PDB file of C-alpha atoms in Angstrom:
ATOM      1  CA  MET A 242       0.113  22.482  -4.163  1.00 95.00           C
ATOM      2  CA  THR A 243       0.779  17.868  -3.960  1.00 97.00           C
ATOM      3  CA  ARG A 244      -0.557  15.715  -2.658  1.00 98.00           C
ATOM      4  CA  LEU A 245       1.090  11.965  -1.914  1.00 98.00           C
ATOM      5  CA  VAL A 246      -0.642   9.241  -0.474  1.00 98.00           C
ATOM      6  CA  HIS A 247       2.750   6.857   1.693  1.00 98.00           C
ATOM      7  CA  LEU A 248       1.343   3.795   1.547  1.00 98.00           C
ATOM      8  CA  THR A 249       3.048   0.861   2.480  1.00 98.00           C
ATOM      9  CA  ASP A 250       3.577  -2.673   4.676  1.00 98.00           C
ATOM     10  CA  LEU A 251       0.357  -4.235   2.307  1.00 98.00           C
ATOM     11  CA  HIS A 252       1.665  -7.806   2.786  1.00 98.00           C
ATOM     12  CA  PHE A 253      -0.752  -9.009   0.451  1.00 98.00           C
ATOM     13  CA  GLY A 254      -1.382 -13.112   1.384  1.00 97.00           C
ATOM     14  CA  HIS A 255      -0.991 -12.541   5.125  1.00 97.00           C
ATOM     15  CA  GLU A 256      -3.893  -9.120   4.873  1.00 97.00           C
ATOM     16  CA  ARG A 257      -6.326  -7.819   6.591  1.00 97.00           C
ATOM     17  CA  ALA A 258      -9.229  -8.623   3.799  1.00 97.00           C
ATOM     18  CA  ASP A 259     -11.867  -7.028   6.340  1.00 96.00           C
ATOM     19  CA  LEU A 260      -9.991  -3.400   5.578  1.00 97.00           C
ATOM     20  CA  VAL A 261      -9.269  -3.889   1.415  1.00 98.00           C
ATOM     21  CA  GLN A 262     -11.992  -2.342   1.225  1.00 97.00           C
ATOM     22  CA  PRO A 263     -12.147   0.006   3.118  1.00 98.00           C
ATOM     23  CA  LEU A 264      -8.464   1.165   2.277  1.00 98.00           C
ATOM     24  CA  MET A 265      -9.433   0.889  -1.208  1.00 98.00           C
ATOM     25  CA  ALA A 266     -12.368   3.347  -0.449  1.00 97.00           C
ATOM     26  CA  ALA A 267     -10.149   6.399   1.931  1.00 98.00           C
ATOM     27  CA  ILE A 268      -7.232   6.725  -0.584  1.00 98.00           C
ATOM     28  CA  ARG A 269     -10.338   7.274  -3.055  1.00 97.00           C
ATOM     29  CA  CYS A 270     -11.318  10.216  -0.981  1.00 97.00           C
ATOM     30  CA  ALA A 271      -7.877  11.622  -0.345  1.00 97.00           C
ATOM     31  CA  GLU A 272      -7.788  12.278  -4.047  1.00 97.00           C
ATOM     32  CA  PRO A 273      -4.083  12.330  -4.230  1.00 98.00           C
ATOM     33  CA  ASP A 274      -2.453  12.443  -7.409  1.00 98.00           C
ATOM     34  CA  LEU A 275      -0.239  10.553  -6.029  1.00 98.00           C
ATOM     35  CA  VAL A 276      -0.219   7.369  -4.245  1.00 98.00           C
ATOM     36  CA  VAL A 277       3.915   6.094  -2.931  1.00 98.00           C
ATOM     37  CA  VAL A 278       4.451   2.466  -1.980  1.00 98.00           C
ATOM     38  CA  SER A 279       7.908   2.250   0.069  1.00 97.00           C
ATOM     39  CA  GLY A 280       7.681  -1.572   0.303  1.00 96.00           C
ATOM     40  CA  ASP A 281       6.167  -5.314   1.542  1.00 97.00           C
ATOM     41  CA  LEU A 282       3.602  -5.381  -1.453  1.00 98.00           C
ATOM     42  CA  THR A 283       3.330  -9.455  -0.617  1.00 97.00           C
ATOM     43  CA  HIS A 284       3.798 -11.490   2.401  1.00 97.00           C
ATOM     44  CA  ARG A 285       5.616 -14.438   0.849  1.00 96.00           C
ATOM     45  CA  ALA A 286       6.634 -12.680  -2.697  1.00 95.00           C
ATOM     46  CA  ARG A 287       4.427 -15.198  -4.218  1.00 95.00           C
ATOM     47  CA  ALA A 288       2.689 -14.900  -8.054  1.00 94.00           C
ATOM     48  CA  GLY A 289      -0.972 -14.685  -6.636  1.00 96.00           C
ATOM     49  CA  GLN A 290       0.078 -12.782  -3.644  1.00 97.00           C
ATOM     50  CA  PHE A 291       1.686 -10.187  -6.441  1.00 96.00           C
ATOM     51  CA  ARG A 292      -1.590 -10.181  -8.806  1.00 96.00           C
ATOM     52  CA  ALA A 293      -3.845  -9.663  -5.846  1.00 97.00           C
ATOM     53  CA  ALA A 294      -1.604  -6.181  -4.773  1.00 97.00           C
ATOM     54  CA  ARG A 295      -1.179  -5.251  -8.797  1.00 95.00           C
ATOM     55  CA  ALA A 296      -5.255  -5.636  -9.015  1.00 96.00           C
ATOM     56  CA  PHE A 297      -4.859  -3.802  -5.148  1.00 97.00           C
ATOM     57  CA  LEU A 298      -3.466  -0.839  -7.043  1.00 96.00           C
ATOM     58  CA  HIS A 299      -4.748  -0.703 -10.699  1.00 96.00           C
ATOM     59  CA  ALA A 300      -8.228  -0.080  -9.136  1.00 97.00           C
ATOM     60  CA  LEU A 301      -7.217   2.557  -6.801  1.00 97.00           C
ATOM     61  CA  ASP A 302      -7.400   3.949 -10.436  1.00 96.00           C
ATOM     62  CA  LEU A 303      -4.559   7.226  -9.165  1.00 97.00           C
ATOM     63  CA  PRO A 304      -1.375   6.906 -10.936  1.00 96.00           C
ATOM     64  CA  PHE A 305       1.496   5.051  -7.995  1.00 96.00           C
ATOM     65  CA  LEU A 306       4.777   4.231  -8.234  1.00 96.00           C
ATOM     66  CA  ALA A 307       6.298   0.924  -5.673  1.00 97.00           C
ATOM     67  CA  THR A 308       9.947  -0.007  -4.530  1.00 97.00           C
ATOM     68  CA  PRO A 309      10.551  -3.566  -2.855  1.00 97.00           C
ATOM     69  CA  GLY A 310      10.245  -4.507   0.261  1.00 97.00           C
ATOM     70  CA  ASN A 311      12.618  -7.465   1.837  1.00 96.00           C
ATOM     71  CA  HIS A 312       8.938  -9.293   1.750  1.00 97.00           C
ATOM     72  CA  ASP A 313       8.589  -8.961  -1.964  1.00 95.00           C
ATOM     73  CA  MET A 314      11.637 -11.468  -1.770  1.00 94.00           C
ATOM     74  CA  PRO A 315      11.407 -14.876  -2.458  1.00 93.00           C
ATOM     75  CA  LEU A 316      12.122 -16.186   1.699  1.00 90.00           C
ATOM     76  CA  ILE A 317      12.024 -19.888   1.923  1.00 87.00           C
ATOM     77  CA  ASN A 318      13.921 -20.264  -1.629  1.00 86.00           C
ATOM     78  CA  LEU A 319      17.084 -19.562  -0.659  1.00 81.00           C
ATOM     79  CA  PRO A 320      18.627 -20.186  -5.064  1.00 84.00           C
ATOM     80  CA  LEU A 321      16.327 -17.857  -6.449  1.00 82.00           C
ATOM     81  CA  ARG A 322      16.235 -15.232  -3.541  1.00 85.00           C
ATOM     82  CA  ILE A 323      20.055 -14.777  -4.164  1.00 87.00           C
ATOM     83  CA  LEU A 324      20.480 -16.120  -7.945  1.00 87.00           C
ATOM     84  CA  ALA A 325      17.454 -13.596  -9.114  1.00 86.00           C
ATOM     85  CA  PRO A 326      15.598 -12.397  -6.117  1.00 88.00           C
ATOM     86  CA  PHE A 327      14.045  -9.601  -8.475  1.00 90.00           C
ATOM     87  CA  ARG A 328      12.799 -12.404 -10.366  1.00 91.00           C
ATOM     88  CA  PRO A 329       8.830 -12.131  -8.889  1.00 91.00           C
ATOM     89  CA  TRP A 330       9.232  -8.232  -8.358  1.00 91.00           C
ATOM     90  CA  ARG A 331       9.420  -7.787 -12.018  1.00 90.00           C
ATOM     91  CA  ARG A 332       6.835 -10.224 -12.675  1.00 88.00           C
ATOM     92  CA  GLY A 333       4.453  -8.972 -10.225  1.00 88.00           C
ATOM     93  CA  VAL A 334       4.714  -5.242 -10.178  1.00 88.00           C
ATOM     94  CA  ALA A 335       6.153  -3.800 -14.036  1.00 73.00           C
ATOM     95  CA  GLN A 336       7.990  -1.324 -12.607  1.00 76.00           C
ATOM     96  CA  GLY A 337      11.516  -1.008 -12.374  1.00 87.00           C
ATOM     97  CA  LEU A 338      12.904  -2.138  -9.271  1.00 90.00           C
ATOM     98  CA  THR A 339      13.729   2.231  -8.455  1.00 93.00           C
ATOM     99  CA  PRO A 340      10.903   4.279 -10.460  1.00 94.00           C
ATOM    100  CA  ARG A 341      11.163   8.490 -10.208  1.00 95.00           C
ATOM    101  CA  LEU A 342       8.493  10.679 -10.649  1.00 95.00           C
ATOM    102  CA  ARG A 343       8.840  14.426 -11.440  1.00 96.00           C
ATOM    103  CA  ILE A 344       4.818  16.250  -9.809  1.00 96.00           C
ATOM    104  CA  GLY A 345       4.208  19.477  -9.138  1.00 96.00           C
ATOM    105  CA  CYS A 346       7.058  20.963  -6.930  1.00 96.00           C
ATOM    106  CA  ALA A 347       7.490  17.080  -5.931  1.00 97.00           C
ATOM    107  CA  HIS A 348      10.561  15.564  -7.612  1.00 97.00           C
ATOM    108  CA  ILE A 349      10.192  11.372  -5.982  1.00 98.00           C
ATOM    109  CA  ALA A 350      13.345   9.240  -6.322  1.00 97.00           C
ATOM    110  CA  THR A 351      12.636   5.598  -4.707  1.00 97.00           C
ATOM    111  CA  ALA A 352      15.747   3.264  -2.878  1.00 97.00           C
ATOM    112  CA  ASN A 353      15.555  -0.609  -3.160  1.00 97.00           C
ATOM    113  CA  THR A 354      16.691  -1.409   0.075  1.00 97.00           C
ATOM    114  CA  ALA A 355      15.797  -5.039  -0.200  1.00 96.00           C
ATOM    115  CA  ASP A 356      18.895  -7.241   1.036  1.00 94.00           C
ATOM    116  CA  PRO A 357      18.369 -10.719  -0.436  1.00 93.00           C
ATOM    117  CA  TRP A 358      22.121 -11.858   2.220  1.00 93.00           C
ATOM    118  CA  ARG A 359      20.569 -10.311   5.274  1.00 89.00           C
ATOM    119  CA  TRP A 360      16.276 -10.447   4.379  1.00 85.00           C
ATOM    120  CA  ARG A 361      15.397  -8.855   7.288  1.00 91.00           C
ATOM    121  CA  ARG A 362      17.101  -6.013   7.382  1.00 93.00           C
ATOM    122  CA  GLY A 363      18.682  -3.772   4.504  1.00 96.00           C
ATOM    123  CA  ILE A 364      21.154  -1.861   2.398  1.00 97.00           C
ATOM    124  CA  LEU A 365      21.107   1.642   0.904  1.00 97.00           C
ATOM    125  CA  ARG A 366      23.438   0.433  -2.227  1.00 96.00           C
ATOM    126  CA  ARG A 367      25.764   2.981  -3.786  1.00 95.00           C
ATOM    127  CA  ALA A 368      23.898   3.309  -7.062  1.00 95.00           C
ATOM    128  CA  ASP A 369      21.326   4.155  -5.913  1.00 96.00           C
ATOM    129  CA  GLN A 370      22.357   6.576  -3.567  1.00 96.00           C
ATOM    130  CA  ARG A 371      24.111   8.269  -7.059  1.00 96.00           C
ATOM    131  CA  GLN A 372      21.640   7.764  -8.946  1.00 96.00           C
ATOM    132  CA  VAL A 373      19.042   9.908  -6.156  1.00 97.00           C
ATOM    133  CA  ALA A 374      21.990  12.170  -6.133  1.00 97.00           C
ATOM    134  CA  ASP A 375      21.628  13.159  -9.757  1.00 97.00           C
ATOM    135  CA  PHE A 376      18.284  13.747 -10.036  1.00 97.00           C
ATOM    136  CA  MET A 377      17.414  15.515  -7.168  1.00 97.00           C
ATOM    137  CA  ARG A 378      20.703  17.960  -8.515  1.00 95.00           C
ATOM    138  CA  ALA A 379      18.111  18.466 -11.576  1.00 93.00           C
ATOM    139  CA  ARG A 380      15.369  19.691  -9.679  1.00 92.00           C
ATOM    140  CA  PRO A 381      14.033  23.712  -9.603  1.00 91.00           C
ATOM    141  CA  HIS A 382      15.456  25.005  -6.410  1.00 88.00           C
ATOM    142  CA  GLU A 383      11.885  25.207  -5.345  1.00 91.00           C
ATOM    143  CA  ALA A 384      10.647  21.910  -5.734  1.00 95.00           C
ATOM    144  CA  ILE A 385      11.293  19.301  -2.636  1.00 97.00           C
ATOM    145  CA  GLY A 386      12.890  16.424  -3.284  1.00 98.00           C
ATOM    146  CA  VAL A 387      11.120  13.147  -2.277  1.00 98.00           C
ATOM    147  CA  LEU A 388      13.036   9.921  -1.855  1.00 98.00           C
ATOM    148  CA  ALA A 389      10.992   6.305  -0.580  1.00 98.00           C
ATOM    149  CA  CYS A 390      12.433   3.386   0.920  1.00 98.00           C
ATOM    150  CA  HIS A 391      11.588  -0.302   2.140  1.00 98.00           C
ATOM    151  CA  HIS A 392      14.162   0.679   5.112  1.00 97.00           C
ATOM    152  CA  PRO A 393      14.104   3.525   7.632  1.00 97.00           C
ATOM    153  CA  LEU A 394      17.139   5.570   6.566  1.00 96.00           C
ATOM    154  CA  ARG A 395      16.864   6.710  10.621  1.00 94.00           C
ATOM    155  CA  GLU A 396      15.202   4.406  13.574  1.00 91.00           C
ATOM    156  CA  PRO A 397      12.743   5.879  16.426  1.00 90.00           C
ATOM    157  CA  ALA A 398      13.341   5.310  19.443  1.00 86.00           C
ATOM    158  CA  GLY A 399      12.937   1.892  20.246  1.00 85.00           C
ATOM    159  CA  PHE A 400      14.299   0.604  16.987  1.00 85.00           C
ATOM    160  CA  GLU A 401      17.670   0.948  17.522  1.00 81.00           C
ATOM    161  CA  ARG A 402      18.922  -2.380  15.450  1.00 84.00           C
ATOM    162  CA  GLY A 403      20.621  -0.619  12.046  1.00 83.00           C
ATOM    163  CA  GLU A 404      18.421  -2.437   9.795  1.00 88.00           C
ATOM    164  CA  THR A 405      20.054   0.359   7.003  1.00 95.00           C
ATOM    165  CA  LYS A 406      23.476  -1.025   6.340  1.00 95.00           C
ATOM    166  CA  GLY A 407      24.525   2.304   4.999  1.00 95.00           C
ATOM    167  CA  ALA A 408      22.491   4.582   6.462  1.00 94.00           C
ATOM    168  CA  ARG A 409      24.047   6.192   8.690  1.00 92.00           C
ATOM    169  CA  ALA A 410      26.674   7.615   6.022  1.00 93.00           C
ATOM    170  CA  GLY A 411      24.592   8.329   3.026  1.00 96.00           C
ATOM    171  CA  LEU A 412      21.921  10.102   4.191  1.00 96.00           C
ATOM    172  CA  PRO A 413      23.515  13.131   4.847  1.00 96.00           C
ATOM    173  CA  ALA A 414      24.624  12.662   1.304  1.00 96.00           C
ATOM    174  CA  LEU A 415      21.350  12.604   0.287  1.00 97.00           C
ATOM    175  CA  ALA A 416      20.994  15.306   2.044  1.00 96.00           C
ATOM    176  CA  ARG A 417      23.159  17.513   0.371  1.00 96.00           C
ATOM    177  CA  ALA A 418      21.964  16.928  -2.607  1.00 96.00           C
ATOM    178  CA  GLY A 419      18.722  17.984  -2.962  1.00 96.00           C
ATOM    179  CA  VAL A 420      16.391  15.205  -0.256  1.00 98.00           C
ATOM    180  CA  GLN A 421      14.427  16.790   2.132  1.00 98.00           C
ATOM    181  CA  VAL A 422      11.216  14.117   2.718  1.00 98.00           C
ATOM    182  CA  VAL A 423      12.208  10.031   2.916  1.00 98.00           C
ATOM    183  CA  LEU A 424       8.901   7.992   3.126  1.00 98.00           C
ATOM    184  CA  SER A 425       9.826   4.876   4.690  1.00 98.00           C
ATOM    185  CA  GLY A 426       7.879   1.795   6.658  1.00 97.00           C
ATOM    186  CA  HIS A 427       8.844  -1.562   7.798  1.00 97.00           C
ATOM    187  CA  LEU A 428       8.634  -1.442  10.808  1.00 96.00           C
ATOM    188  CA  HIS A 429       5.094  -1.607  11.344  1.00 96.00           C
ATOM    189  CA  HIS A 430       5.137   1.319  13.487  1.00 96.00           C
ATOM    190  CA  TRP A 431       4.370   5.324  13.175  1.00 96.00           C
ATOM    191  CA  ASP A 432       6.850   8.412  13.690  1.00 96.00           C
ATOM    192  CA  VAL A 433       5.786  11.637  11.496  1.00 96.00           C
ATOM    193  CA  GLY A 434       8.861  13.497  12.811  1.00 95.00           C
ATOM    194  CA  LEU A 435      11.389  11.865  13.506  1.00 93.00           C
ATOM    195  CA  GLY A 436      13.032  13.809  15.938  1.00 89.00           C
ATOM    196  CA  ILE A 437      11.367  17.663  14.564  1.00 94.00           C
ATOM    197  CA  THR A 438      10.119  19.253  17.761  1.00 88.00           C
ATOM    198  CA  ALA A 439       9.438  23.343  17.694  1.00 82.00           C
ATOM    199  CA  ASP A 440      13.288  23.724  19.543  1.00 89.00           C
ATOM    200  CA  GLN A 441      14.583  21.345  17.262  1.00 94.00           C
ATOM    201  CA  PRO A 442      14.842  21.602  14.090  1.00 96.00           C
ATOM    202  CA  GLN A 443      15.975  18.258  10.815  1.00 96.00           C
ATOM    203  CA  PRO A 444      17.259  19.163   7.058  1.00 97.00           C
ATOM    204  CA  VAL A 445      15.179  15.889   5.801  1.00 97.00           C
ATOM    205  CA  LEU A 446      11.368  15.360   7.508  1.00 98.00           C
ATOM    206  CA  MET A 447      11.124  11.222   8.869  1.00 97.00           C
ATOM    207  CA  VAL A 448       7.686  10.459   7.139  1.00 98.00           C
ATOM    208  CA  GLN A 449       7.122   6.884   9.209  1.00 97.00           C
ATOM    209  CA  SER A 450       4.377   5.115   8.670  1.00 97.00           C
ATOM    210  CA  GLY A 451       2.574   1.456   9.595  1.00 97.00           C
ATOM    211  CA  THR A 452       1.256  -1.182   7.901  1.00 98.00           C
ATOM    212  CA  ALA A 453      -1.781  -0.860   5.981  1.00 98.00           C
ATOM    213  CA  LEU A 454      -3.507  -3.870   5.392  1.00 98.00           C
ATOM    214  CA  CYS A 455      -0.937  -6.417   7.910  1.00 97.00           C
ATOM    215  CA  GLY A 456      -2.801  -9.577   9.334  1.00 95.00           C
ATOM    216  CA  ARG A 457       0.006 -10.576  11.767  1.00 94.00           C
ATOM    217  CA  ASP A 458      -1.244 -11.116  15.599  1.00 93.00           C
ATOM    218  CA  GLY A 459      -0.817  -7.454  17.446  1.00 92.00           C
ATOM    219  CA  GLU A 460      -1.207  -5.328  14.212  1.00 95.00           C
ATOM    220  CA  ARG A 461      -2.465  -1.629  15.577  1.00 92.00           C
ATOM    221  CA  HIS A 462      -2.791   1.348  13.694  1.00 95.00           C
ATOM    222  CA  HIS A 463      -3.422   0.478   9.670  1.00 97.00           C
ATOM    223  CA  GLY A 464      -3.349   3.407   7.784  1.00 98.00           C
ATOM    224  CA  PHE A 465      -1.307   5.515   5.233  1.00 98.00           C
ATOM    225  CA  ALA A 466      -0.271   9.158   4.767  1.00 98.00           C
ATOM    226  CA  VAL A 467      -1.416  12.014   3.666  1.00 98.00           C
ATOM    227  CA  LEU A 468       1.829  14.460   2.580  1.00 98.00           C
ATOM    228  CA  ASP A 469       0.262  17.547   1.334  1.00 98.00           C
ATOM    229  CA  LEU A 470       3.501  20.030  -0.781  1.00 98.00           C
ATOM    230  CA  THR A 471       4.011  22.662  -0.994  1.00 97.00           C
ATOM    231  CA  PRO A 472       7.225  25.268  -1.683  1.00 96.00           C
ATOM    232  CA  GLY A 473       8.666  25.422   1.549  1.00 94.00           C
ATOM    233  CA  GLN A 474       5.882  23.609   3.220  1.00 96.00           C
ATOM    234  CA  ALA A 475       4.780  20.181   3.874  1.00 97.00           C
ATOM    235  CA  LYS A 476       1.920  18.943   5.788  1.00 97.00           C
ATOM    236  CA  VAL A 477       1.188  15.158   7.052  1.00 98.00           C
ATOM    237  CA  THR A 478      -2.027  13.757   8.222  1.00 98.00           C
ATOM    238  CA  PRO A 479      -2.340  10.532   8.708  1.00 98.00           C
ATOM    239  CA  TRP A 480      -5.097   8.111   8.282  1.00 98.00           C
ATOM    240  CA  LEU A 481      -5.797   5.498  10.331  1.00 98.00           C
ATOM    241  CA  VAL A 482      -8.130   2.753  10.420  1.00 97.00           C
ATOM    242  CA  ASP A 483     -11.569   3.061  13.152  1.00 95.00           C
ATOM    243  CA  GLU A 484     -11.846  -0.723  14.007  1.00 93.00           C
ATOM    244  CA  ALA A 485     -15.606   0.109  15.406  1.00 92.00           C
ATOM    245  CA  ARG A 486     -16.059   1.264  12.548  1.00 92.00           C
ATOM    246  CA  ARG A 487     -14.324  -0.052   9.629  1.00 92.00           C
ATOM    247  CA  MET A 488     -13.115   3.012   7.947  1.00 95.00           C
ATOM    248  CA  PHE A 489     -10.480   5.184   7.769  1.00 97.00           C
ATOM    249  CA  ALA A 490     -10.377   8.823   8.643  1.00 96.00           C
ATOM    250  CA  PRO A 491      -7.843  11.348   9.098  1.00 96.00           C
ATOM    251  CA  ARG A 492      -5.799  12.210  12.584  1.00 95.00           C
ATOM    252  CA  ASP A 493      -4.309  15.051  13.388  1.00 93.00           C
ATOM    253  CA  ARG A 494      -2.235  17.161  11.251  1.00 95.00           C
ATOM    254  CA  ARG A 495       1.084  18.770  11.667  1.00 96.00           C
ATOM    255  CA  VAL A 496       3.097  20.975   9.574  1.00 96.00           C
ATOM    256  CA  PHE A 497       6.474  21.439   9.142  1.00 97.00           C
ATOM    257  CA  LEU A 498       7.863  24.482   7.477  1.00 96.00           C
ATOM    258  CA  ARG A 499      11.030  24.564   5.739  1.00 95.00           C
ATOM    259  CA  GLN A 500      13.673  27.397   6.247  1.00 93.00           C
ATOM    260  CA  ASP A 501      17.438  27.979   5.346  1.00 92.00           C
ATOM    261  CA  GLY A 502      18.136  24.626   5.231  1.00 93.00           C
ATOM    262  CA  LEU A 503      15.784  22.979   7.806  1.00 96.00           C
ATOM    263  CA  TRP A 504      12.852  21.049   8.651  1.00 97.00           C
ATOM    264  CA  HIS A 505      10.295  23.717  11.690  1.00 96.00           C
ATOM    265  CA  LEU A 506       7.817  22.480  13.504  1.00 95.00           C
ATOM    266  CA  SER A 507       5.225  24.746  12.769  1.00 92.00           C
ATOM    267  CA  PRO A 508       2.916  25.593  16.029  1.00 84.00           C
ATOM    268  CA  GLN A 509      -0.551  25.877  13.063  1.00 70.00           C
ATOM    269  CA  PRO A 510      -2.161  22.582  14.134  1.00 61.00           C
TER     270      PRO A 510
END
């Protein structure tokens, strides 16, 4: 089994300070093989915010990979956003924009969907699609192909805003190349499975996780997702905050089984 923690939308610079240590403790308690961070490590892409995000991730003492979100590009400094939008990321995170890793039964790729020209909305670039597809085609047959990106490649009900340019055309090709699971954030909204029901299997398992730490008014259900992957099976468990006790705890787990190239929702709780 390979265990991943999916963490997204930390928003250091506008984070819930009271949840930082509980979040760190919960992630350590989950004992993942890898932490996957799908963007918005910072709120305004400032050096101090990147330092805080990097300190948090390194303090976990766990391997991690991360890819940018739209908040990891400058917003107000328009010349920097257009000419060198990811310079703060490269200086602050010390990882590339699209790291990839093979760990256990998971082949994990990232796509940088942050778009300096549209800032809030994203883009699935053709170059990223080609690189992800090549990486997935090289995996062993039994390995599970996982793609992490900030913007959703399919949008949950109520969010049909065209957030990610190129996603509608690109997702089927990525699925054919071997992408079986997509981890995303951006919406600060939870949706595990995104349309997969007992009667409706899907080729790609979407795990849309909510914000981990964002402190904006009205934010709810802070947390992260734990994925337990074995060939042919994915168990997804949201860990959500208990506001009364200021701690994160696992909630209802969903189990998905892969048969004939499709993910099926298992009746197993």
